[in-house]
């Protein structure tokens, strides 16, 4: 039978110890279970010396607002996927999206990784839409999260209506950017039908509309125009060649920026880079710099056949006693993307070709 002193001692035991945690362990567990903004705000406050026990109620209020806001955004996202529809082969991915509770970045990253691996094999337009839409949804969560965190830093109280309004504003901006890109494409169609010669200025007009390209259908239209106009550019004079080289450099920069924005790389753009029959220093630079992003998106398999085709040509050159700078670039890129494709003799030729070693990321 416990006496009064034992009961007093029991009451003095901190609640976290009764749950089997140290204070630090309970805080870490609580932080792990929070939504992104609430977690980031809590960590920021703790790092500034504040006691989590004192700010816990405020953090939980932020978490509650996030859960409510993300549920609203998720319902809109899933409804748009339902309205668009998908191939029967992709229904499994849709069901997995529906099953996700709350917002867990790691869960979405893993699912997107499997979607991209499947897309790299199947090249399904339906799956490409799903990747685009899911990437867009995740980006919206990040965007509204950044805005909400900035509001908290400015001393504003967490407010569902205000955060919802910010999210709605971001949606309107995105819709305006999509509309602008649509109008630009219609404008180019009109110019073309009126026999107006399109050039680098029209390509730049499209390159400056990355945000509208987040929607895969518009991106395909934009890149088709970019590629077709580029392929029709004159290159007879030194001035024309310089202009063509400069705009190609800008196209490469566009591709580098658009990959993380859309969550994938376009097969058409890969073919555009490789189908020129050679790799320029600019193409090599792009492919080497973008490889970590491609790898993180599980889309390296899309480069298999283009690299295999170009390596076959490089080997034919090698057998004829020729090894050009472009051949060197092809081998260098292949060694980064799919080293098993490179014959040992080509690797040795590359290693002894000094111009290849001049490149710096």
CSV table of N, CA and C in Angstrom, one decimal, residues 92-195:
chain,number,residue,atom,x,y,z
A,92,UNK,N,-2.9,2.6,-60.1
A,92,UNK,CA,-2.2,2.3,-58.9
A,92,UNK,C,-1.6,3.5,-58.2
A,93,UNK,N,-0.9,4.3,-59.1
A,93,UNK,CA,-0.3,5.5,-58.6
A,93,UNK,C,-1.3,6.5,-58.0
A,94,UNK,N,-2.5,6.6,-58.7
A,94,UNK,CA,-3.5,7.5,-58.3
A,94,UNK,C,-4.1,7.1,-56.9
A,95,UNK,N,-4.3,5.8,-56.8
A,95,UNK,CA,-4.8,5.2,-55.5
A,95,UNK,C,-3.8,5.5,-54.4
A,96,UNK,N,-2.5,5.4,-54.7
A,96,UNK,CA,-1.5,5.7,-53.6
A,96,UNK,C,-1.5,7.2,-53.2
A,97,UNK,N,-1.7,8.1,-54.2
A,97,UNK,CA,-1.9,9.5,-53.9
A,97,UNK,C,-3.1,9.8,-53.0
A,98,UNK,N,-4.2,9.1,-53.3
A,98,UNK,CA,-5.4,9.2,-52.5
A,98,UNK,C,-5.1,8.8,-51.0
A,99,UNK,N,-4.3,7.8,-50.9
A,99,UNK,CA,-4.1,7.2,-49.5
A,99,UNK,C,-3.1,8.0,-48.6
A,100,UNK,N,-2.4,8.9,-49.2
A,100,UNK,CA,-1.5,9.7,-48.4
A,100,UNK,C,-2.3,10.6,-47.4
A,101,UNK,N,-1.9,10.6,-46.2
A,101,UNK,CA,-2.6,11.4,-45.2
A,101,UNK,C,-1.7,12.6,-44.8
A,102,UNK,N,-2.3,13.8,-44.7
A,102,UNK,CA,-1.5,15.0,-44.4
A,102,UNK,C,-0.5,15.3,-45.5
A,103,UNK,N,0.6,15.8,-45.1
A,103,UNK,CA,1.7,16.1,-46.1
A,103,UNK,C,3.0,15.7,-45.6
A,104,UNK,N,3.6,14.6,-46.2
A,104,UNK,CA,4.9,14.1,-45.9
A,104,UNK,C,5.8,14.2,-47.1
A,105,UNK,N,6.7,15.0,-47.1
A,105,UNK,CA,7.6,15.3,-48.3
A,105,UNK,C,8.3,14.0,-48.7
A,106,UNK,N,8.7,13.2,-47.8
A,106,UNK,CA,9.4,11.9,-48.1
A,106,UNK,C,8.5,10.9,-48.8
A,107,UNK,N,7.3,10.9,-48.4
A,107,UNK,CA,6.3,10.0,-49.1
A,107,UNK,C,6.1,10.4,-50.5
A,108,UNK,N,5.9,11.7,-50.7
A,108,UNK,CA,5.7,12.2,-52.1
A,108,UNK,C,6.9,12.0,-52.9
A,109,UNK,N,8.1,12.2,-52.4
A,109,UNK,CA,9.4,12.0,-53.1
A,109,UNK,C,9.5,10.6,-53.6
A,110,UNK,N,9.2,9.6,-52.7
A,110,UNK,CA,9.4,8.2,-53.0
A,110,UNK,C,8.4,7.8,-54.1
A,111,UNK,N,7.1,8.3,-54.0
A,111,UNK,CA,6.1,8.0,-55.0
A,111,UNK,C,6.5,8.6,-56.3
A,112,UNK,N,6.9,9.9,-56.3
A,112,UNK,CA,7.3,10.5,-57.6
A,112,UNK,C,8.5,9.8,-58.2
A,113,UNK,N,9.4,9.3,-57.4
A,113,UNK,CA,10.5,8.6,-57.9
A,113,UNK,C,10.1,7.3,-58.7
A,114,UNK,N,9.1,6.6,-58.1
A,114,UNK,CA,8.6,5.4,-58.8
A,114,UNK,C,7.8,5.8,-60.0
A,115,UNK,N,7.1,6.9,-60.0
A,115,UNK,CA,6.4,7.4,-61.2
A,115,UNK,C,7.4,7.6,-62.3
A,116,UNK,N,8.5,8.3,-62.0
A,116,UNK,CA,9.4,8.7,-63.0
A,116,UNK,C,10.2,7.5,-63.6
A,117,UNK,N,10.5,6.5,-62.7
A,117,UNK,CA,11.1,5.3,-63.2
A,117,UNK,C,10.2,4.6,-64.2
A,118,UNK,N,8.9,4.6,-63.9
A,118,UNK,CA,7.9,4.0,-64.8
A,118,UNK,C,7.8,4.8,-66.1
A,119,UNK,N,7.8,6.1,-66.0
A,119,UNK,CA,7.7,7.0,-67.1
A,119,UNK,C,9.0,6.8,-68.0
A,120,UNK,N,10.1,6.6,-67.4
A,120,UNK,CA,11.4,6.4,-68.2
A,120,UNK,C,11.3,5.2,-69.1
A,121,UNK,N,10.5,4.2,-68.6
A,121,UNK,CA,10.3,2.9,-69.4
A,121,UNK,C,9.2,3.0,-70.4
A,122,UNK,N,8.1,3.6,-69.9
A,122,UNK,CA,6.8,3.6,-70.7
A,122,UNK,C,6.7,4.8,-71.6
A,123,UNK,N,7.2,6.0,-71.1
A,123,UNK,CA,7.0,7.3,-71.8
A,123,UNK,C,5.5,7.6,-72.0
A,124,UNK,N,4.7,7.2,-71.0
A,124,UNK,CA,3.3,7.4,-71.0
A,124,UNK,C,2.9,8.9,-70.8
A,125,UNK,N,2.1,9.5,-71.7
A,125,UNK,CA,1.7,10.9,-71.5
A,125,UNK,C,0.8,11.0,-70.3
A,126,UNK,N,0.0,10.0,-70.1
A,126,UNK,CA,-0.9,10.0,-68.9
A,126,UNK,C,-0.1,10.1,-67.6
A,127,UNK,N,1.0,9.3,-67.6
A,127,UNK,CA,1.8,9.3,-66.4
A,127,UNK,C,2.6,10.6,-66.3
A,128,UNK,N,3.0,11.1,-67.4
A,128,UNK,CA,3.7,12.4,-67.5
A,128,UNK,C,2.8,13.5,-66.8
A,129,UNK,N,1.5,13.5,-67.2
A,129,UNK,CA,0.6,14.4,-66.6
A,129,UNK,C,0.5,14.3,-65.1
A,130,UNK,N,0.5,13.0,-64.6
A,130,UNK,CA,0.4,12.8,-63.2
A,130,UNK,C,1.6,13.2,-62.5
A,131,UNK,N,2.8,13.0,-63.1
A,131,UNK,CA,4.1,13.6,-62.5
A,131,UNK,C,4.0,15.1,-62.4
A,132,UNK,N,3.6,15.7,-63.5
A,132,UNK,CA,3.5,17.2,-63.6
A,132,UNK,C,2.6,17.7,-62.5
A,133,UNK,N,1.4,17.1,-62.4
A,133,UNK,CA,0.4,17.6,-61.5
A,133,UNK,C,0.8,17.4,-60.0
A,134,UNK,N,1.4,16.2,-59.7
A,134,UNK,CA,1.9,16.0,-58.4
A,134,UNK,C,3.0,16.9,-58.0
A,135,UNK,N,4.0,17.1,-58.9
A,135,UNK,CA,5.1,18.0,-58.7
A,135,UNK,C,4.6,19.4,-58.4
A,136,UNK,N,3.6,19.8,-59.2
A,136,UNK,CA,2.9,21.1,-59.1
A,136,UNK,C,2.3,21.3,-57.7
A,137,UNK,N,1.6,20.2,-57.2
A,137,UNK,CA,0.9,20.2,-55.9
A,137,UNK,C,2.0,20.4,-54.8
A,138,UNK,N,3.1,19.6,-54.9
A,138,UNK,CA,4.1,19.6,-53.9
A,138,UNK,C,4.7,21.0,-53.8
A,139,UNK,N,4.9,21.6,-55.0
A,139,UNK,CA,5.5,22.9,-55.1
A,139,UNK,C,4.6,24.0,-54.5
A,140,UNK,N,3.3,23.8,-54.7
A,140,UNK,CA,2.3,24.8,-54.1
A,140,UNK,C,2.4,24.7,-52.6
A,141,UNK,N,2.5,23.5,-52.0
A,141,UNK,CA,2.7,23.3,-50.6
A,141,UNK,C,3.9,24.1,-50.1
A,142,UNK,N,5.0,23.9,-50.8
A,142,UNK,CA,6.3,24.7,-50.4
A,142,UNK,C,6.1,26.2,-50.5
A,143,UNK,N,5.4,26.6,-51.6
A,143,UNK,CA,5.3,28.1,-51.8
A,143,UNK,C,4.4,28.7,-50.7
A,144,UNK,N,3.3,28.1,-50.4
A,144,UNK,CA,2.4,28.6,-49.4
A,144,UNK,C,3.1,28.5,-48.0
A,145,UNK,N,3.9,27.5,-47.8
A,145,UNK,CA,4.7,27.3,-46.6
A,145,UNK,C,5.7,28.4,-46.4
A,146,UNK,N,6.4,28.8,-47.5
A,146,UNK,CA,7.3,29.9,-47.4
A,146,UNK,C,6.6,31.2,-47.0
A,147,UNK,N,5.5,31.4,-47.6
A,147,UNK,CA,4.7,32.6,-47.4
A,147,UNK,C,4.2,32.7,-45.9
A,148,UNK,N,3.7,31.5,-45.5
A,148,UNK,CA,3.2,31.4,-44.1
A,148,UNK,C,4.3,31.6,-43.1
A,149,UNK,N,5.5,31.0,-43.3
A,149,UNK,CA,6.6,31.2,-42.4
A,149,UNK,C,7.1,32.6,-42.4
A,150,UNK,N,7.1,33.3,-43.5
A,150,UNK,CA,7.5,34.7,-43.6
A,150,UNK,C,6.5,35.6,-42.8
A,151,UNK,N,5.2,35.2,-42.8
A,151,UNK,CA,4.2,36.0,-42.0
A,151,UNK,C,4.5,35.8,-40.5
A,152,UNK,N,4.8,34.6,-40.1
A,152,UNK,CA,5.1,34.3,-38.7
A,152,UNK,C,6.4,35.1,-38.3
A,153,UNK,N,7.4,35.1,-39.1
A,153,UNK,CA,8.6,35.9,-38.8
A,153,UNK,C,8.3,37.4,-38.7
A,154,UNK,N,7.3,37.8,-39.4
A,154,UNK,CA,6.9,39.3,-39.4
A,154,UNK,C,6.0,39.6,-38.2
A,155,UNK,N,5.8,38.6,-37.4
A,155,UNK,CA,5.0,38.8,-36.1
A,155,UNK,C,3.5,38.6,-36.3
A,156,UNK,N,3.0,38.1,-37.5
A,156,UNK,CA,1.6,37.9,-37.7
A,156,UNK,C,1.1,36.6,-37.1
A,157,UNK,N,-0.1,36.7,-36.6
A,157,UNK,CA,-0.7,35.5,-36.0
A,157,UNK,C,-1.1,34.5,-37.0
A,158,UNK,N,-0.9,33.2,-36.8
A,158,UNK,CA,-1.4,32.2,-37.7
A,158,UNK,C,-2.9,32.3,-38.0
A,159,UNK,N,-3.2,32.3,-39.3
A,159,UNK,CA,-4.6,32.5,-39.6
A,159,UNK,C,-5.0,31.7,-40.9
A,160,UNK,N,-5.9,30.8,-40.7
A,160,UNK,CA,-6.3,29.9,-41.8
A,160,UNK,C,-6.8,30.7,-43.1
A,161,UNK,N,-7.6,31.7,-42.8
A,161,UNK,CA,-8.2,32.5,-43.9
A,161,UNK,C,-7.1,33.3,-44.7
A,162,UNK,N,-6.1,33.8,-43.9
A,162,UNK,CA,-5.1,34.6,-44.6
A,162,UNK,C,-4.1,33.6,-45.4
A,163,UNK,N,-3.8,32.5,-44.8
A,163,UNK,CA,-3.0,31.5,-45.5
A,163,UNK,C,-3.7,31.0,-46.7
A,164,UNK,N,-5.0,30.8,-46.6
A,164,UNK,CA,-5.8,30.3,-47.7
A,164,UNK,C,-5.8,31.3,-48.9
A,165,UNK,N,-5.9,32.6,-48.4
A,165,UNK,CA,-5.9,33.7,-49.4
A,165,UNK,C,-4.6,33.8,-50.2
A,166,UNK,N,-3.5,33.5,-49.4
A,166,UNK,CA,-2.2,33.5,-50.0
A,166,UNK,C,-2.1,32.4,-51.0
A,167,UNK,N,-2.6,31.2,-50.7
A,167,UNK,CA,-2.5,30.1,-51.6
A,167,UNK,C,-3.4,30.4,-52.8
A,168,UNK,N,-4.6,31.0,-52.6
A,168,UNK,CA,-5.4,31.3,-53.8
A,168,UNK,C,-4.8,32.3,-54.7
A,169,UNK,N,-4.0,33.3,-54.1
A,169,UNK,CA,-3.3,34.3,-54.9
A,169,UNK,C,-2.2,33.6,-55.8
A,170,UNK,N,-1.5,32.6,-55.2
A,170,UNK,CA,-0.5,31.9,-55.9
A,170,UNK,C,-1.1,31.1,-57.1
A,171,UNK,N,-2.3,30.5,-56.8
A,171,UNK,CA,-3.0,29.8,-57.9
A,171,UNK,C,-3.4,30.7,-59.0
A,172,UNK,N,-3.8,31.9,-58.7
A,172,UNK,CA,-4.2,32.9,-59.7
A,172,UNK,C,-3.0,33.3,-60.5
A,173,UNK,N,-1.9,33.6,-59.9
A,173,UNK,CA,-0.7,33.9,-60.6
A,173,UNK,C,-0.3,32.8,-61.6
A,174,UNK,N,-0.3,31.6,-61.1
A,174,UNK,CA,0.0,30.4,-61.9
A,174,UNK,C,-0.9,30.4,-63.1
A,175,UNK,N,-2.2,30.5,-62.9
A,175,UNK,CA,-3.2,30.5,-64.0
A,175,UNK,C,-2.9,31.6,-65.0
A,176,UNK,N,-2.5,32.8,-64.5
A,176,UNK,CA,-2.2,33.9,-65.4
A,176,UNK,C,-1.0,33.6,-66.2
A,177,UNK,N,0.0,33.0,-65.6
A,177,UNK,CA,1.2,32.6,-66.4
A,177,UNK,C,0.9,31.5,-67.4
A,178,UNK,N,0.0,30.6,-67.1
A,178,UNK,CA,-0.4,29.6,-68.1
A,178,UNK,C,-1.1,30.3,-69.3
A,179,UNK,N,-2.0,31.2,-68.9
A,179,UNK,CA,-2.8,31.9,-69.9
A,179,UNK,C,-1.9,32.7,-70.8
A,180,UNK,N,-0.9,33.4,-70.2
A,180,UNK,CA,0.1,34.2,-71.0
A,180,UNK,C,0.8,33.3,-72.0
A,181,UNK,N,1.2,32.1,-71.5
A,181,UNK,CA,2.0,31.2,-72.4
A,181,UNK,C,1.0,30.7,-73.6
A,182,UNK,N,-0.2,30.4,-73.2
A,182,UNK,CA,-1.2,30.0,-74.3
A,182,UNK,C,-1.3,31.1,-75.3
A,183,UNK,N,-1.4,32.4,-74.9
A,183,UNK,CA,-1.6,33.5,-75.8
A,183,UNK,C,-0.4,33.7,-76.6
A,184,UNK,N,0.8,33.5,-76.0
A,184,UNK,CA,2.1,33.6,-76.8
A,184,UNK,C,2.1,32.5,-77.9
A,185,UNK,N,1.7,31.3,-77.6
A,185,UNK,CA,1.7,30.3,-78.6
A,185,UNK,C,0.7,30.6,-79.7
A,186,UNK,N,-0.5,31.1,-79.4
A,186,UNK,CA,-1.4,31.5,-80.4
A,186,UNK,C,-0.9,32.6,-81.2
A,187,UNK,N,-0.1,33.5,-80.6
A,187,UNK,CA,0.5,34.6,-81.3
A,187,UNK,C,1.5,34.1,-82.3
A,188,UNK,N,2.3,33.1,-81.9
A,188,UNK,CA,3.3,32.5,-82.8
A,188,UNK,C,2.6,31.8,-84.0
A,189,UNK,N,1.5,31.1,-83.7
A,189,UNK,CA,0.7,30.4,-84.7
A,189,UNK,C,0.2,31.4,-85.8
A,190,UNK,N,-0.3,32.6,-85.3
A,190,UNK,CA,-0.8,33.6,-86.2
A,190,UNK,C,0.3,34.2,-87.0
A,191,UNK,N,1.5,34.4,-86.4
A,191,UNK,CA,2.6,34.9,-87.2
A,191,UNK,C,3.1,33.9,-88.3
A,192,UNK,N,3.1,32.7,-87.9
A,192,UNK,CA,3.5,31.7,-88.8
A,192,UNK,C,2.6,31.5,-90.0
A,193,UNK,N,1.3,31.6,-89.7
A,193,UNK,CA,0.3,31.5,-90.8
A,193,UNK,C,0.3,32.7,-91.7
A,194,UNK,N,0.8,33.8,-91.2
A,194,UNK,CA,1.0,35.0,-92.0
A,194,UNK,C,2.4,35.1,-92.7
A,195,UNK,N,3.1,34.0,-92.6
A,195,UNK,CA,4.4,33.9,-93.3
A,195,UNK,C,5.5,34.8,-92.7
